[in-house]
Tab-separated table of C-alpha atoms in Angstrom:
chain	number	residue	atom	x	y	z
A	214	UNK	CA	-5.023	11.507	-11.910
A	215	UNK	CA	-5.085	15.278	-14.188
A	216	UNK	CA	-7.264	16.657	-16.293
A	217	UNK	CA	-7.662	19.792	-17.859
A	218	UNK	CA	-6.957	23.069	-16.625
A	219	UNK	CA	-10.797	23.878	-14.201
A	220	UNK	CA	-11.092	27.714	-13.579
A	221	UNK	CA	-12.997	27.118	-9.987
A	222	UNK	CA	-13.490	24.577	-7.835
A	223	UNK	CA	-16.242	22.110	-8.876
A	224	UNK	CA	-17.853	18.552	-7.546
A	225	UNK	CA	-19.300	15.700	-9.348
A	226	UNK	CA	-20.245	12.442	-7.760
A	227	UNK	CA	-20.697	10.088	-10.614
A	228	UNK	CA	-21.916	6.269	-10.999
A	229	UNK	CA	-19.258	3.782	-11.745
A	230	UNK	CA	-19.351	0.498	-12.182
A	231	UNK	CA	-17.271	-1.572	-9.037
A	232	UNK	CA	-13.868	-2.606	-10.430
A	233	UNK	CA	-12.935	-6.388	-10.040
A	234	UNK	CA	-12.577	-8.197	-6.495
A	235	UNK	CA	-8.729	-8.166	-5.689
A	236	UNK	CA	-9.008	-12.350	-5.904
A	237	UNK	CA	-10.591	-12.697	-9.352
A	238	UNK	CA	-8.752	-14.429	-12.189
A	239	UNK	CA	-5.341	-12.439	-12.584
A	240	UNK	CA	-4.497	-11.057	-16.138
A	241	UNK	CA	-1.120	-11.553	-17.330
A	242	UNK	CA	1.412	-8.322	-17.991
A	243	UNK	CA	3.687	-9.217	-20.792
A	244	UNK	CA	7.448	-10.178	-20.310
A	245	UNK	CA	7.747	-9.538	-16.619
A	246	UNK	CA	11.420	-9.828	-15.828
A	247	UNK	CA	13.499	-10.090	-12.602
A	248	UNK	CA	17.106	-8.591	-12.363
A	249	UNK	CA	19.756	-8.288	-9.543
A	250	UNK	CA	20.304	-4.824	-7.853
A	251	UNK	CA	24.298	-4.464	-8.723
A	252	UNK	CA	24.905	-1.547	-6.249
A	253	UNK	CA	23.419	-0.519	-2.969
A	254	UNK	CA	20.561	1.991	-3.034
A	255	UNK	CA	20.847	5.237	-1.493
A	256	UNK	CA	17.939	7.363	-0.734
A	257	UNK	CA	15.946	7.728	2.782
A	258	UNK	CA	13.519	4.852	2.996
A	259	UNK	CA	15.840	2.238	0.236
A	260	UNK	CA	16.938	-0.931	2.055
A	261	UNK	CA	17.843	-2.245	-1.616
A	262	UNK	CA	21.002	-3.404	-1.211
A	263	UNK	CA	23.408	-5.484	-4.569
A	264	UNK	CA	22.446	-8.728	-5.473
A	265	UNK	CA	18.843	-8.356	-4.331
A	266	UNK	CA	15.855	-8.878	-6.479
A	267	UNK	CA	14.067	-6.582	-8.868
A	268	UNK	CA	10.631	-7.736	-10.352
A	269	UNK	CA	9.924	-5.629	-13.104
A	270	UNK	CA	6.525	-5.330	-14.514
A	271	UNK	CA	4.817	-2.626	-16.591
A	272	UNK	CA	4.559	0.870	-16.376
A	273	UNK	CA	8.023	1.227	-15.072
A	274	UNK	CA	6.763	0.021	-11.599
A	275	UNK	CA	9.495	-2.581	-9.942
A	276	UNK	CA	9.550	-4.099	-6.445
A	277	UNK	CA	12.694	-4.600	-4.843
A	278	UNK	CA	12.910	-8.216	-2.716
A	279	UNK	CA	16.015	-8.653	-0.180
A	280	UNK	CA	17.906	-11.658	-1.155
A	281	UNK	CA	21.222	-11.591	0.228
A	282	UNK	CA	21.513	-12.529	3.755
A	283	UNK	CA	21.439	-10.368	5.902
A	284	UNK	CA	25.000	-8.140	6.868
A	285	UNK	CA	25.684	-8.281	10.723
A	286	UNK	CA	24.092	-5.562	12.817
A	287	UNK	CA	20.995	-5.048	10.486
A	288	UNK	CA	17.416	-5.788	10.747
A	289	UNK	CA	16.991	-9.270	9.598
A	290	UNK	CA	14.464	-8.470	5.922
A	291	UNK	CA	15.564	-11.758	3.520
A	292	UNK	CA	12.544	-12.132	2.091
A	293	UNK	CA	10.844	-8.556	2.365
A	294	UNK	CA	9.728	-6.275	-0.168
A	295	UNK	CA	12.330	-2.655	1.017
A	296	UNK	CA	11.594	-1.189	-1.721
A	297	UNK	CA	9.188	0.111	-4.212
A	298	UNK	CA	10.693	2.070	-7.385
A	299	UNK	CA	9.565	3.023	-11.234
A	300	UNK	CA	11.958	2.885	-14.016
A	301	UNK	CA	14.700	1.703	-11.898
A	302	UNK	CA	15.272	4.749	-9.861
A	303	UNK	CA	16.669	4.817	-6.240
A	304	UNK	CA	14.507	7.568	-4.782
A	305	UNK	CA	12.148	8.161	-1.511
A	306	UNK	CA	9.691	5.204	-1.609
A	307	UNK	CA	6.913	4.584	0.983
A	308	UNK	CA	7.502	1.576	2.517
A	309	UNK	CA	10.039	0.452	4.482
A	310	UNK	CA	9.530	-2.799	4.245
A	311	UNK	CA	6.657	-5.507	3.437
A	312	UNK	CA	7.297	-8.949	5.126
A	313	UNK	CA	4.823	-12.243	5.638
A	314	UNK	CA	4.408	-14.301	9.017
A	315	UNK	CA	1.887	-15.407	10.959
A	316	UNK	CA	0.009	-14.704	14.096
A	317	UNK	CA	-0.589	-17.386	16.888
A	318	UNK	CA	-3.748	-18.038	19.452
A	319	UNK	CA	-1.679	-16.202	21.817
A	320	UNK	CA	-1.181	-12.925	19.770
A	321	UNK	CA	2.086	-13.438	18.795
A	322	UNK	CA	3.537	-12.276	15.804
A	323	UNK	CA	5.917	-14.343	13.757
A	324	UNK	CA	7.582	-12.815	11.098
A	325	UNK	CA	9.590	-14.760	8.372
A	326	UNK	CA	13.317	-14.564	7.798
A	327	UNK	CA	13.155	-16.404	4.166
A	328	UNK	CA	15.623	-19.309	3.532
A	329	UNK	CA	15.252	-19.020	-0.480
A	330	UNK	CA	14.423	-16.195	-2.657
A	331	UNK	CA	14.804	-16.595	-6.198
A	332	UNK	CA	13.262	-16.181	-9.860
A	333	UNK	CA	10.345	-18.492	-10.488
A	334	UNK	CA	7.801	-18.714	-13.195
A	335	UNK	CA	4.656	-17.294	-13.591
A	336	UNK	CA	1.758	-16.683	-15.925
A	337	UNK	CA	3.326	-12.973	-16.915
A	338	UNK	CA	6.835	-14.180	-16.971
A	339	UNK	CA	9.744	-14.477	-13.907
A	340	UNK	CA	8.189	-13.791	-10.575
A	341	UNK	CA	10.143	-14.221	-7.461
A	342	UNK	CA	9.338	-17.267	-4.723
A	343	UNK	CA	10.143	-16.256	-1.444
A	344	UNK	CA	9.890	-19.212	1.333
A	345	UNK	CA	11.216	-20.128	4.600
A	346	UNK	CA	9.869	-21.699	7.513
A	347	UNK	CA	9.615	-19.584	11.322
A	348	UNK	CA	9.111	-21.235	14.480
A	349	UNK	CA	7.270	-24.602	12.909
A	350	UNK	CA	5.434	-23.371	10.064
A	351	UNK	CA	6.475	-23.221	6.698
A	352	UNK	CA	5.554	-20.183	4.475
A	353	UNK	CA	5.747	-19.499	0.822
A	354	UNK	CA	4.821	-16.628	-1.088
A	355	UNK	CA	4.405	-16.053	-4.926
A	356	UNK	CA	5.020	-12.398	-6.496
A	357	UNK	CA	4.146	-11.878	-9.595
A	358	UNK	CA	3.174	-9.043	-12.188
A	359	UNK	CA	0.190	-8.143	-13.667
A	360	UNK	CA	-0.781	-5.378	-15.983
A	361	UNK	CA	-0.766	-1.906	-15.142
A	362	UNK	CA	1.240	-1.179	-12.455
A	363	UNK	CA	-0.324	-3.756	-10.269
A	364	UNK	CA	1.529	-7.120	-8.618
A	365	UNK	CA	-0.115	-10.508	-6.869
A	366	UNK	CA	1.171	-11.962	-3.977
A	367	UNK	CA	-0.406	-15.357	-2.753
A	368	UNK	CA	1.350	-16.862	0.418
A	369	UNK	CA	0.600	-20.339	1.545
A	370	UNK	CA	1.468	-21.660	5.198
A	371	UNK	CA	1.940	-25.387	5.852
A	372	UNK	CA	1.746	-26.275	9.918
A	373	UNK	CA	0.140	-23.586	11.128
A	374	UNK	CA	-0.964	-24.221	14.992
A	375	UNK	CA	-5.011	-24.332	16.201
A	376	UNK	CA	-6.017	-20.548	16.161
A	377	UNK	CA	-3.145	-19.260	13.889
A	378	UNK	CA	-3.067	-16.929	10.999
A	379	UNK	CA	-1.316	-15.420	8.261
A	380	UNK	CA	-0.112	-11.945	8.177
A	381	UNK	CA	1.731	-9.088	6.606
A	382	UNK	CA	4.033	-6.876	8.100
A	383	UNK	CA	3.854	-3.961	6.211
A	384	UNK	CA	6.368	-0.591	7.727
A	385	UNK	CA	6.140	2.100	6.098
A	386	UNK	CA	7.835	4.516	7.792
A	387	UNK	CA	6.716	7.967	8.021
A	388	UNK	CA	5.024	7.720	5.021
A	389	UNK	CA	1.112	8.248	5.397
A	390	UNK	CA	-1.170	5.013	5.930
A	391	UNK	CA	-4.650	5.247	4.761
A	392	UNK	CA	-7.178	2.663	5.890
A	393	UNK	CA	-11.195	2.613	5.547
A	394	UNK	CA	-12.600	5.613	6.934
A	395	UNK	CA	-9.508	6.600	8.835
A	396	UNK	CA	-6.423	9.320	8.095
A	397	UNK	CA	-2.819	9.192	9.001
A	398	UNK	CA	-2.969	9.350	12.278
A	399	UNK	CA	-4.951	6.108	13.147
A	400	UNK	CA	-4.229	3.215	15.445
A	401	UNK	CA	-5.495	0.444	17.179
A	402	UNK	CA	-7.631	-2.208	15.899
A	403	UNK	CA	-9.819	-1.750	12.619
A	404	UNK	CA	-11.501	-3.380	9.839
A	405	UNK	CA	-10.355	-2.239	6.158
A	406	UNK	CA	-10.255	-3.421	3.053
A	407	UNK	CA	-7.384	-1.659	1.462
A	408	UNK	CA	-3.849	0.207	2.349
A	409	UNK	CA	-2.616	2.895	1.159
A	410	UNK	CA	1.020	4.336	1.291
A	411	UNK	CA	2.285	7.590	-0.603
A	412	UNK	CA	6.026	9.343	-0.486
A	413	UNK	CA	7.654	11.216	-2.998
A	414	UNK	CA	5.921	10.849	-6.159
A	415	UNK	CA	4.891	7.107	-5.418
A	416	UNK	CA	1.736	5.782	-4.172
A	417	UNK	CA	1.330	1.946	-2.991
A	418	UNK	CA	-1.792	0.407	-2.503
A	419	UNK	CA	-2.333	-3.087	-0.569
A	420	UNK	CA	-5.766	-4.612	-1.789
A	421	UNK	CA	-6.695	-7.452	0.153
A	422	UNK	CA	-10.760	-7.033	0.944
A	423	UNK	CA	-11.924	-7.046	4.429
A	424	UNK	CA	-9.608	-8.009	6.921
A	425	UNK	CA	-8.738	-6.968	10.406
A	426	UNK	CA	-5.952	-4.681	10.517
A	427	UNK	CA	-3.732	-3.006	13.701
A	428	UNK	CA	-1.203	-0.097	14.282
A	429	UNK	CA	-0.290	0.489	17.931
A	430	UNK	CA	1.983	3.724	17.553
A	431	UNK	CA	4.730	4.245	19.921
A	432	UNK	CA	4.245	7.269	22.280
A	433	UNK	CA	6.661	8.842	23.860
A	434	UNK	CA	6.125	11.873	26.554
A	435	UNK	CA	4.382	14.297	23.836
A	436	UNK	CA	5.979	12.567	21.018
A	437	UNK	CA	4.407	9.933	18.232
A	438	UNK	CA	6.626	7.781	16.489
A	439	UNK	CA	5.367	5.622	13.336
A	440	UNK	CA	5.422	1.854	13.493
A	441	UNK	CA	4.150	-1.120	11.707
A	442	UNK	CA	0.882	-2.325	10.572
A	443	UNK	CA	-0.473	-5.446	10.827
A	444	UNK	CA	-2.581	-7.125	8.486
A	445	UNK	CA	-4.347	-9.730	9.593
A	446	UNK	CA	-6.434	-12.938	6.576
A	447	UNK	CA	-7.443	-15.125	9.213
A	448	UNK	CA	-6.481	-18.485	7.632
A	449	UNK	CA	-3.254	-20.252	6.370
A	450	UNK	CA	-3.120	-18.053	2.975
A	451	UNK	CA	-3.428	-14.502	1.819
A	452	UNK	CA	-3.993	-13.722	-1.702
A	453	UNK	CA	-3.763	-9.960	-2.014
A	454	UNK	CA	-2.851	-6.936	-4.645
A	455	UNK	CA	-0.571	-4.429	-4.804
A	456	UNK	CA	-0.877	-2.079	-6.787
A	457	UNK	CA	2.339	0.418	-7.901
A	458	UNK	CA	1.334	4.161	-9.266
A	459	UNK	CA	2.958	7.618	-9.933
A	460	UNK	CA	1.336	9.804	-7.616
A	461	UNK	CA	0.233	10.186	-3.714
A	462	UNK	CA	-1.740	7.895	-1.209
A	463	UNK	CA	-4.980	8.926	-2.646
A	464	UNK	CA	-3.650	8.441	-5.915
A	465	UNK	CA	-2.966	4.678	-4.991
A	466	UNK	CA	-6.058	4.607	-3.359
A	467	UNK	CA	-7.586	5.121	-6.792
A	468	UNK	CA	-7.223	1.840	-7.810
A	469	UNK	CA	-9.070	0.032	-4.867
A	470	UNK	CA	-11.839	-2.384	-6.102
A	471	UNK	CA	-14.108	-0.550	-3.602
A	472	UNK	CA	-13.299	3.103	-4.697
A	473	UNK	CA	-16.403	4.324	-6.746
A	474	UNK	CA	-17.292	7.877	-6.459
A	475	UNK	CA	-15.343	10.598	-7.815
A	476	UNK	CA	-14.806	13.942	-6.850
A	477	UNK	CA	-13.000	16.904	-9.615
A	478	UNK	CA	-11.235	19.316	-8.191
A	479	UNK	CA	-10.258	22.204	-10.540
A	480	UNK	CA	-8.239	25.425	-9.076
A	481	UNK	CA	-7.002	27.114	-11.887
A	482	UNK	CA	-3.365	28.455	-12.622
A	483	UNK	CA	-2.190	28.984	-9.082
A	484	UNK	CA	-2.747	25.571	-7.410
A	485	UNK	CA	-3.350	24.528	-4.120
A	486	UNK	CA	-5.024	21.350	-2.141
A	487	UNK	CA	-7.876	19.503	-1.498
A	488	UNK	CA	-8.554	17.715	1.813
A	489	UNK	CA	-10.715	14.520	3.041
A	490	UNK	CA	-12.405	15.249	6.246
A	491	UNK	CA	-14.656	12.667	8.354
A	492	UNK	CA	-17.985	13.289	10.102
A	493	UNK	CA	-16.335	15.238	13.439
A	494	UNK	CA	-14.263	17.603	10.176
A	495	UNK	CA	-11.118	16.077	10.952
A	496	UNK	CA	-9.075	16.062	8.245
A	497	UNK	CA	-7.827	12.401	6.994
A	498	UNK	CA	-6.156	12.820	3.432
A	499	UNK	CA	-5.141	15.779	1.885
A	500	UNK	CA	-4.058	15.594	-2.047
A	501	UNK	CA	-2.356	18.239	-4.241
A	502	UNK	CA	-3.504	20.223	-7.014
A	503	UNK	CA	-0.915	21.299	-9.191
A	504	UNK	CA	-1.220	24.861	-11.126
A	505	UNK	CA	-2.711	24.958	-14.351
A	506	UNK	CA	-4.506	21.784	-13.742
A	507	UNK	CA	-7.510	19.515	-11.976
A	508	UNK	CA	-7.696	16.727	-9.789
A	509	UNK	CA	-9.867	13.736	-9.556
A	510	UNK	CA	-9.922	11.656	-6.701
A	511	UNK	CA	-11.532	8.438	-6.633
A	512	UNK	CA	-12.800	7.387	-2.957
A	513	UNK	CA	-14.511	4.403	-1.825
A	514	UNK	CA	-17.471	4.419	-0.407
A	515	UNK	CA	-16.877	4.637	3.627
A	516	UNK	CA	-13.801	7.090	3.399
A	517	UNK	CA	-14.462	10.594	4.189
A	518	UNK	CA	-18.409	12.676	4.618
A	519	UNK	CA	-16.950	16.282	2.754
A	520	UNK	CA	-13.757	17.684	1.002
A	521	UNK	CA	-12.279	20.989	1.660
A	522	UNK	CA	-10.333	22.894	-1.125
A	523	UNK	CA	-7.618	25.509	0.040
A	524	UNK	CA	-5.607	27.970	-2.295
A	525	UNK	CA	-2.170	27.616	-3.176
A	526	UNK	CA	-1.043	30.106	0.700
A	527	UNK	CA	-3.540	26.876	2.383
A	528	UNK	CA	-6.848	29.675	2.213
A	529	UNK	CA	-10.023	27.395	2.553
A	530	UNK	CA	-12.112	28.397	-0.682
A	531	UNK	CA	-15.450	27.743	1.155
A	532	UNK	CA	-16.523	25.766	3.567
A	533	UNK	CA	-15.953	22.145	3.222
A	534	UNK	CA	-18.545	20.605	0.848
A	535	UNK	CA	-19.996	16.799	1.302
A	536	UNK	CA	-18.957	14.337	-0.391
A	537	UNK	CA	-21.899	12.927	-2.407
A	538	UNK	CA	-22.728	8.933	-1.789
A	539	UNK	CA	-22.078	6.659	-5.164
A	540	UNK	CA	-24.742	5.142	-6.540
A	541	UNK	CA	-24.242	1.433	-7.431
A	542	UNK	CA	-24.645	0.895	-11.476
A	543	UNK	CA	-27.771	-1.641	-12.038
A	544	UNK	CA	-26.903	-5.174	-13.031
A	545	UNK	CA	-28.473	-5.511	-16.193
């Protein structure tokens, strides 16, 4: 989010009011559509390939659903969200892909290979079913568009076994991964109740409310590679937002219904960055300020105790500053 040019750096908590719960009544966006992909897509992270599914809502923000079957010698994704795109474009996105299943008493994951995906109706116009059944249990999930950038999913599992769950598979890549209180670089088991992806220009944020979530990265000698997360809505359904914006991680993470303090970051002509640390000073987010301009981040409550603002050569200005706590607007 910019404002106007700032001539230092500067910090203002203010009291907002808590935005909406990610399962309250959905609002309709206008004349959502769904097209077919007519040529493959190109760029690093784009499994979009023709005659998969485009859902189109507003804002320019699109999801990409895999449709065909899949060719021989690729990962089976029929049924994933690959890709994430505005106006159409086939650029760097941050997710690799975005798949339902569920988890069994015995820690297994099952993820779906979908049997049908096609248009279907919804309150804002087409959506796009996606349904299929994986070892037994039958799961079908609903995408549809809402205003502003922002798209509900609700999947539904028939057959589930005692002690089973729904979950999401969500890759996404190299791209960073932002969870409650937690940077880039996190793994194991966790609690959250968002999470947020950013690559290129495009921020995606999953908004789900508390759930358990789990990364186990893959280690290799001295080497990390990425890998998948797994959420985790402990029941047979999962009703969750995502929401699509022009920006970074903590730009997606903006748009949380938990994120309610801000913090304005102005550096002037020349630029630079402004970094999220946690109580031991690690850093866990780090967002861009472009010259000439300011910028606002919007943080829930539990993520990050101080910011750090560095020049446009990475120079801390100062020493890293705490982040003030919100303070919850009265019910009247």
């Amino acid at each position: 989010m910019l404002l106007a040019a700032g001539a230092a750096a500067s910090l203002t908590a203010a009291a907002i009011s808590a935005c909406a719960p990610p399962r309250s009544a959905p609002t309709p966006a206008p004349h959502a559509t769904v097209s077919t992909l007519a040529a493959h897509r190109a760029s690093p992270h784009a499994y979009g390939r023709a005659g998969d599914l485009a859902l189109h809502g507003d804002d320019g923000a699109s999801l990409i659903v895999q449709a065909h079957p899949t060719p021989h010698g690729h990962r089976p994704l029929r049924g994933s969200v690959v890709d994430v795109a505005f106006d159409d474009a086939d650029r760097h996105d941050p997710l690799l892909w975005w798949r339902a299943g569920f988890r069994d008493a015995e820690d297994k994951v099952h993820t779906l290979i979908a049997t049908d995906v096609s248009p279907t109706a919804c309150a804002s116009g087409q959506g796009v079913r996606i349904a299929g059944a994986v070892d037994g249990v039958t799961l079908t999930t609903t995408l549809c568009a809402e205003p502003h950038g922002r798209f509900r999913a609700r999947t539904d599992a028939v057959g589930l076994p005692k002690g089973a769950e729904v979950i999401d598979e969500v890759n996404p890549g190299t791209s960073p991964a932002l969870i409650d209180g937690q940077g880039a670089a996190w793994e194991g088991d966790a609690t959250s109740r968002f999470l947020a992806l950013g690559e290129e220009g495009i921020g995606l944020l999953f908004d789900f409310g508390a759930v358990a979530v789990r990364r186990k990265l893959v280690h290799i000698a001295t080497e990390t590679f990425p890998a998948a997360v797994l959420i985790r809505y402990g029941g047979a359904s999962a009703d969750r937002v995502l929401h699509v914006v022009r920006g970074d991680a903590l730009e997606a993470l903006a748009r949380s219904s938990v994120a309610t303090r801000t913090v304005d970051v102005g550096l002037g002509e020349a630029g630079g960055s402004v970094a999220v640390l946690n109580a031991s000073g690690r850093e866990i987010a780090r967002a861009t300020v472009a010259p000439g301009s300011a910028r606002v981040l919007k943080l829930p409550q539990d993520f990050g105790v101080s910011f750090l603002v560095r020049d446009a050569d990475g120079v801390p200005l100062g020493a890293p500053r705490p982040l003030a706590p919100s303070t919850p607007t009265p019910t009247p």
